[in-house]
């Protein structure tokens, strides 16, 4: 069953090995396992729901609690400490567009706000109740998961938008196709959620971001139904898809999405290449991106992340062997690991891989074969379970991400890590920060930093630690000219920094757009645009 | 000097050969050269300008006439007959953003509408005065053409947005770069114009449409300045670039645009391949697109266009030799010509070309080498001059274009050609219609049809012919599920069909967006959204 106060399925545990525990203790001090509130106690603490009964709405405390928050660190703190200040008053489970409309009408009649709920995986605060004075209806899209149509000729598939990653891929795979959209939240996040948060998958280098994959669909809004037809391209005015992409539930609920699919790749493999230092590695990935080789992934870890990952993965003996071998080839202390993915027809993929490895070699990159790559592939959606294990040992793991043009990539990375490292000095705590470039473009890269720090076990103190850290690293992102989010969206957590990149006019334009579809302002209020 | 009532430079004439004249006479009847109004007479017919003097504004009749209209067929008819019902009251020539702001303020103070003017190449009616009751200021961006910055590391270049194609490419070429955006209007159309009409170049298969190339910039709007920063990608809410792309002057004037550039290709070549029939050719291009080979162009002419092009190109003897040779290889009457372009590093381009020719061969495609391809490249921006020559012989040439998903491509093409062929029955006239797929996507293709018909020489009668033709082919586009424009934009001519694809809600959303930037509704009123 899905964990109510942590990541993923409660049948899956990814342990933090002894070496990893030592590694963290050495850097941060020993952790103390915090005491979690029980599910029953958290349910009992909820105020009673205020919505009248509706045949599609579940108003039980259990269901309301499970829809109260997402996966951001402040969300976790609230759940772990049983401090859920407000939950939706009921959760609707529509099975079709008509039922979505009926639920929107039910909300309107009852003066309720609406929070669309996909996979509940937001790490930016998209799901919390903002204004407890008004009743809130959560609309859970999980029953809308069917593939509605498949057009092999146009390589288009239409899904009900509540479909989660594995279900979507399984339905396509049965016909020999893939969408190729693999965010780390893949196991739970949904097609509709990907669209409204402008999600990006690990293999976007080949398949594109969700912006490129979303070809059209249906959105139910308080002002009516918006149907967006599919065209290969169009110059007919403003693109309606782009009003929905990134709208974060503010204008309505995506009920159907047509996506651009690809044939399953003949070949897919992942390859680890180590570089002696950051500068060489960075030059190599920039050249790889600008050479426009048909690769499917480029993911570059900095030196600290490389060491951290190798340590956290366990297998100390194997890692020591690998490190010895690498040292002989010039990759010692500051070595950085690049993961290269190729997917597609053999005739294209293998020459591209060959060219990429050749280019890497010219920057003194050392290819260590497919073993590490295969391990990365197997664990690509399991690493996130380490958050649970670390928490149990008294450590919080949080991440931020941005994207910047190439001249500012290193500056952004260093600025973010420095800000994080110093953020908790006041409370005498250290922060272990490390970074990878998760998505590589000819123009620049996304910069994805992870922070580990100790939990005090006190709710207010730990919220304050998170707040300080979040503020400092967000300031560093802005200072480096980065966007406040490359792939997680804005939600509540990033909203204070949004105007710095959109400008006053841009913010007003977004607000005007949402108002048109949602004149009463009941759709996910307070998210994306501060109230 | 630029022709005031036709295409291009008046020093360039592309003749209509005797064979071509016979070809048209046989299909449409003999043409009669119409009598054009003189420039002086057309100037003299303009009502006096109503704006007070301004140091940046030229209010001479000559300049006002030259900014009154674009290159659509109704625009031509008005110019050729000296029936310019209204012209801007003055033309401002800003040299920087500040001067654009000052001109917008000047317009506001004088209650004037504003029509932004780029290269004047619109074929959809973006430039005409809609409401002659209010004064109108045209803002000509031609003095804003400098490259402001070049970032080699991020492969970004910032230009003043009035820069025209050749000037932009020359400034980049000096540094070893190209934008790679080559619409047929390339010689005159401007960067800003490309952005606001969502333009697509002939080699978009490699370089992308302007949507992919436009990374950020500055827009001066009545409500203030909108600065859009550059990021490689972002999930921070609605993408502001997408509010500007396709806005057709309705929210402001793009003064600066930062674009994603590429290194000049090591290798570039174009290759003609003939197929025995449409069906085989269509299957081949669909497979080529879906194989995602790194080609730069796929451009497929149907049988009538293939014959028409070979005839209009002259060189009858060579063509007969070629046709004989092709017939021996199975390409007779219904043969269709595909032009394949490759651009890039040799190591990528040549294998891609090889793979493409192999795939074509499996569909019985016959490669005739680079001669025809080279000829196509040389004439890529000259064919449009045939409009002038045909007019002089009494024939009008007009085009429409759309894009549809693969299952509807042939239906769209046949529907458009059938509608055109029958459109002028009432006046006893025939229409010679032919089509190519100008842009190929995994999802579908653009369908670009050309019509040739006789001019009566009477203004009202010829306007009526155009109106009938335009209405019938636009209905056929809509009936086939196509967008009303793939690359020309909406303007006035396509506005009546826009709501059929955007829906009432979509139309209102666009209007709300524009109103936010232009509360008084003075920016290019009546274009894109009907008043």
Short mmCIF file of C-alpha atoms in Angstrom, two decimals, chain A residues 151-156 197-199 206-207 209 211 215 221 223-227 229-243 245-248 260-263 286-287 290-294 345 348 401 403-408 441-445 481-490 498 501-503 505-506 508-510 512-517 528, chain B residues 151-156 197-199 206-207 209 211 215 221 223-227 229-243 245-248 260-263 286-287 290-294 345 348 401 403-408 441-445 481-490 498 501-503 505-506 508-510 512-517 528:
data_model
loop_
_atom_site.label_atom_id
_atom_site.label_comp_id
_atom_site.label_asym_id
_atom_site.label_seq_id
_atom_site.Cartn_x
_atom_site.Cartn_y
_atom_site.Cartn_z
CA UNK A 151 -3.30 6.17 -34.01
CA UNK A 152 -0.34 4.19 -35.32
CA UNK A 153 -0.11 6.23 -38.49
CA UNK A 154 0.24 9.57 -36.68
CA UNK A 155 1.95 7.98 -33.67
CA UNK A 156 -0.60 9.53 -31.32
CA UNK A 197 3.64 21.06 -14.18
CA UNK A 198 5.68 21.00 -17.43
CA UNK A 199 7.43 17.82 -16.41
CA UNK A 206 15.46 11.77 -27.20
CA UNK A 207 11.75 11.97 -26.44
CA UNK A 209 9.83 17.27 -22.47
CA UNK A 211 5.68 20.18 -23.81
CA UNK A 215 -0.34 17.15 -28.69
CA UNK A 221 -12.74 24.37 -16.57
CA UNK A 223 -16.06 28.30 -17.66
CA UNK A 224 -16.61 25.20 -19.79
CA UNK A 225 -14.80 22.53 -21.76
CA UNK A 226 -11.64 23.40 -23.65
CA UNK A 227 -10.98 20.92 -26.45
CA UNK A 229 -7.29 19.50 -31.44
CA UNK A 230 -4.07 17.82 -32.56
CA UNK A 231 -1.98 19.25 -35.39
CA UNK A 232 1.63 18.42 -36.26
CA UNK A 233 2.27 22.17 -35.98
CA UNK A 234 0.30 25.38 -36.40
CA UNK A 235 0.78 29.11 -36.81
CA UNK A 236 -2.84 29.88 -35.99
CA UNK A 237 -2.46 32.35 -33.16
CA UNK A 238 -1.46 31.56 -29.59
CA UNK A 239 -1.02 27.84 -28.90
CA UNK A 240 -3.76 26.70 -26.52
CA UNK A 241 -1.63 23.81 -25.30
CA UNK A 242 0.75 26.37 -23.87
CA UNK A 243 -2.01 27.86 -21.74
CA UNK A 245 1.19 23.48 -19.79
CA UNK A 246 2.40 24.84 -16.47
CA UNK A 247 -1.05 25.98 -15.34
CA UNK A 248 -0.81 23.84 -12.17
CA UNK A 260 3.15 11.76 -29.35
CA UNK A 261 4.48 8.24 -29.04
CA UNK A 262 7.45 6.38 -30.49
CA UNK A 263 8.07 2.80 -31.46
CA UNK A 286 28.27 20.75 -23.69
CA UNK A 287 29.99 19.54 -26.83
CA UNK A 290 25.79 20.85 -29.27
CA UNK A 291 26.88 18.06 -31.61
CA UNK A 292 23.18 17.01 -31.55
CA UNK A 293 24.02 13.35 -31.40
CA UNK A 294 20.84 11.24 -31.17
CA UNK A 345 17.15 1.78 -33.89
CA UNK A 348 21.28 5.07 -35.27
CA UNK A 401 16.60 22.21 -9.43
CA UNK A 403 18.16 25.43 -15.54
CA UNK A 404 20.63 28.00 -16.81
CA UNK A 405 22.49 28.80 -19.99
CA UNK A 406 25.98 27.26 -20.26
CA UNK A 407 28.05 30.26 -19.15
CA UNK A 408 26.26 30.19 -15.77
CA UNK A 441 20.56 21.15 -23.93
CA UNK A 442 22.60 22.91 -26.61
CA UNK A 443 21.80 26.14 -24.73
CA UNK A 444 22.54 25.02 -21.18
CA UNK A 445 21.63 22.48 -18.56
CA UNK A 481 20.07 33.74 -13.57
CA UNK A 482 18.30 30.38 -13.29
CA UNK A 483 14.62 29.61 -13.57
CA UNK A 484 13.01 28.79 -10.24
CA UNK A 485 12.14 25.36 -11.57
CA UNK A 486 13.21 23.23 -14.52
CA UNK A 487 11.00 20.22 -13.88
CA UNK A 488 9.14 20.34 -10.54
CA UNK A 489 6.88 23.33 -11.10
CA UNK A 490 6.12 26.28 -8.84
CA UNK A 498 8.40 33.54 -9.73
CA UNK A 501 11.67 35.81 -13.85
CA UNK A 502 8.18 36.57 -15.17
CA UNK A 503 8.08 40.26 -14.30
CA UNK A 505 3.46 42.10 -16.56
CA UNK A 506 4.03 38.39 -17.01
CA UNK A 508 -0.59 39.74 -14.52
CA UNK A 509 -0.90 38.02 -17.88
CA UNK A 510 -0.96 34.59 -16.25
CA UNK A 512 -5.71 37.24 -16.52
CA UNK A 513 -5.52 33.96 -18.41
CA UNK A 514 -6.58 31.88 -15.41
CA UNK A 515 -9.37 34.30 -14.53
CA UNK A 516 -10.84 33.78 -17.98
CA UNK A 517 -11.25 30.05 -17.34
CA UNK A 528 1.75 29.16 -8.75
CA UNK B 151 27.03 33.87 -26.75
CA UNK B 152 29.09 31.10 -28.36
CA UNK B 153 29.01 28.95 -25.28
CA UNK B 154 25.20 28.87 -25.07
CA UNK B 155 24.80 29.22 -28.85
CA UNK B 156 22.51 32.22 -28.38
CA UNK B 197 3.38 34.76 -36.86
CA UNK B 198 4.90 31.44 -35.70
CA UNK B 199 6.90 31.10 -38.88
CA UNK B 206 16.82 20.21 -38.53
CA UNK B 207 16.63 23.67 -37.02
CA UNK B 209 10.27 26.19 -36.17
CA UNK B 211 8.92 28.47 -31.64
CA UNK B 215 14.65 31.76 -26.59
CA UNK B 221 3.47 46.78 -25.00
CA UNK B 223 1.04 48.25 -20.57
CA UNK B 224 4.84 48.30 -20.32
CA UNK B 225 7.93 46.33 -21.21
CA UNK B 226 7.86 42.54 -21.13
CA UNK B 227 11.36 41.10 -20.75
CA UNK B 229 14.79 35.83 -19.91
CA UNK B 230 16.48 32.88 -21.62
CA UNK B 231 16.54 29.42 -20.05
CA UNK B 232 17.33 26.12 -21.73
CA UNK B 233 13.94 24.94 -20.42
CA UNK B 234 11.66 25.77 -17.51
CA UNK B 235 8.66 24.43 -15.64
CA UNK B 236 7.95 27.73 -13.94
CA UNK B 237 4.32 28.29 -14.91
CA UNK B 238 3.04 29.36 -18.30
CA UNK B 239 5.77 30.08 -20.84
CA UNK B 240 5.77 33.81 -21.62
CA UNK B 241 7.37 33.18 -25.02
CA UNK B 242 4.22 31.35 -25.99
CA UNK B 243 2.13 34.44 -25.30
CA UNK B 245 4.50 33.58 -30.48
CA UNK B 246 1.49 33.92 -32.76
CA UNK B 247 0.29 37.16 -31.18
CA UNK B 248 0.44 38.96 -34.56
CA UNK B 260 19.20 29.56 -30.62
CA UNK B 261 21.90 29.31 -33.25
CA UNK B 262 23.94 26.46 -34.70
CA UNK B 263 27.41 26.18 -36.12
CA UNK B 286 6.06 9.28 -43.27
CA UNK B 287 8.56 6.52 -42.57
CA UNK B 290 9.15 8.61 -38.02
CA UNK B 291 12.62 7.10 -38.35
CA UNK B 292 13.85 10.46 -36.96
CA UNK B 293 16.80 10.57 -39.30
CA UNK B 294 18.77 13.80 -38.84
CA UNK B 345 28.58 17.46 -39.66
CA UNK B 348 26.10 12.63 -39.24
CA UNK B 401 -1.39 25.91 -46.39
CA UNK B 403 -1.09 20.92 -41.35
CA UNK B 404 -2.88 17.68 -40.49
CA UNK B 405 -2.08 14.38 -38.87
CA UNK B 406 -0.99 11.60 -41.25
CA UNK B 407 -4.32 9.80 -41.62
CA UNK B 408 -5.84 12.98 -43.08
CA UNK B 441 6.65 15.60 -38.85
CA UNK B 442 6.35 12.20 -37.19
CA UNK B 443 2.72 13.16 -36.49
CA UNK B 444 1.74 14.50 -39.90
CA UNK B 445 2.61 17.08 -42.52
CA UNK B 481 -9.35 18.61 -39.65
CA UNK B 482 -6.48 20.91 -40.58
CA UNK B 483 -5.30 24.05 -38.83
CA UNK B 484 -6.19 27.22 -40.71
CA UNK B 485 -2.47 27.99 -41.01
CA UNK B 486 0.74 26.06 -40.53
CA UNK B 487 3.19 28.84 -41.31
CA UNK B 488 1.55 32.04 -42.61
CA UNK B 489 -0.47 33.08 -39.58
CA UNK B 490 -4.06 34.24 -39.31
CA UNK B 498 -9.99 30.40 -36.31
CA UNK B 501 -10.11 25.15 -34.04
CA UNK B 502 -9.71 27.29 -30.93
CA UNK B 503 -13.29 27.07 -29.66
CA UNK B 505 -13.19 29.47 -24.75
CA UNK B 506 -9.88 29.52 -26.58
CA UNK B 508 -11.85 34.40 -25.22
CA UNK B 509 -8.60 33.34 -23.57
CA UNK B 510 -6.55 34.90 -26.36
CA UNK B 512 -8.16 38.26 -22.38
CA UNK B 513 -4.42 37.81 -22.78
CA UNK B 514 -4.11 40.61 -25.34
CA UNK B 515 -6.35 42.92 -23.30
CA UNK B 516 -3.95 42.57 -20.38
CA UNK B 517 -1.09 43.99 -22.45
CA UNK B 528 -6.11 37.39 -35.67
#
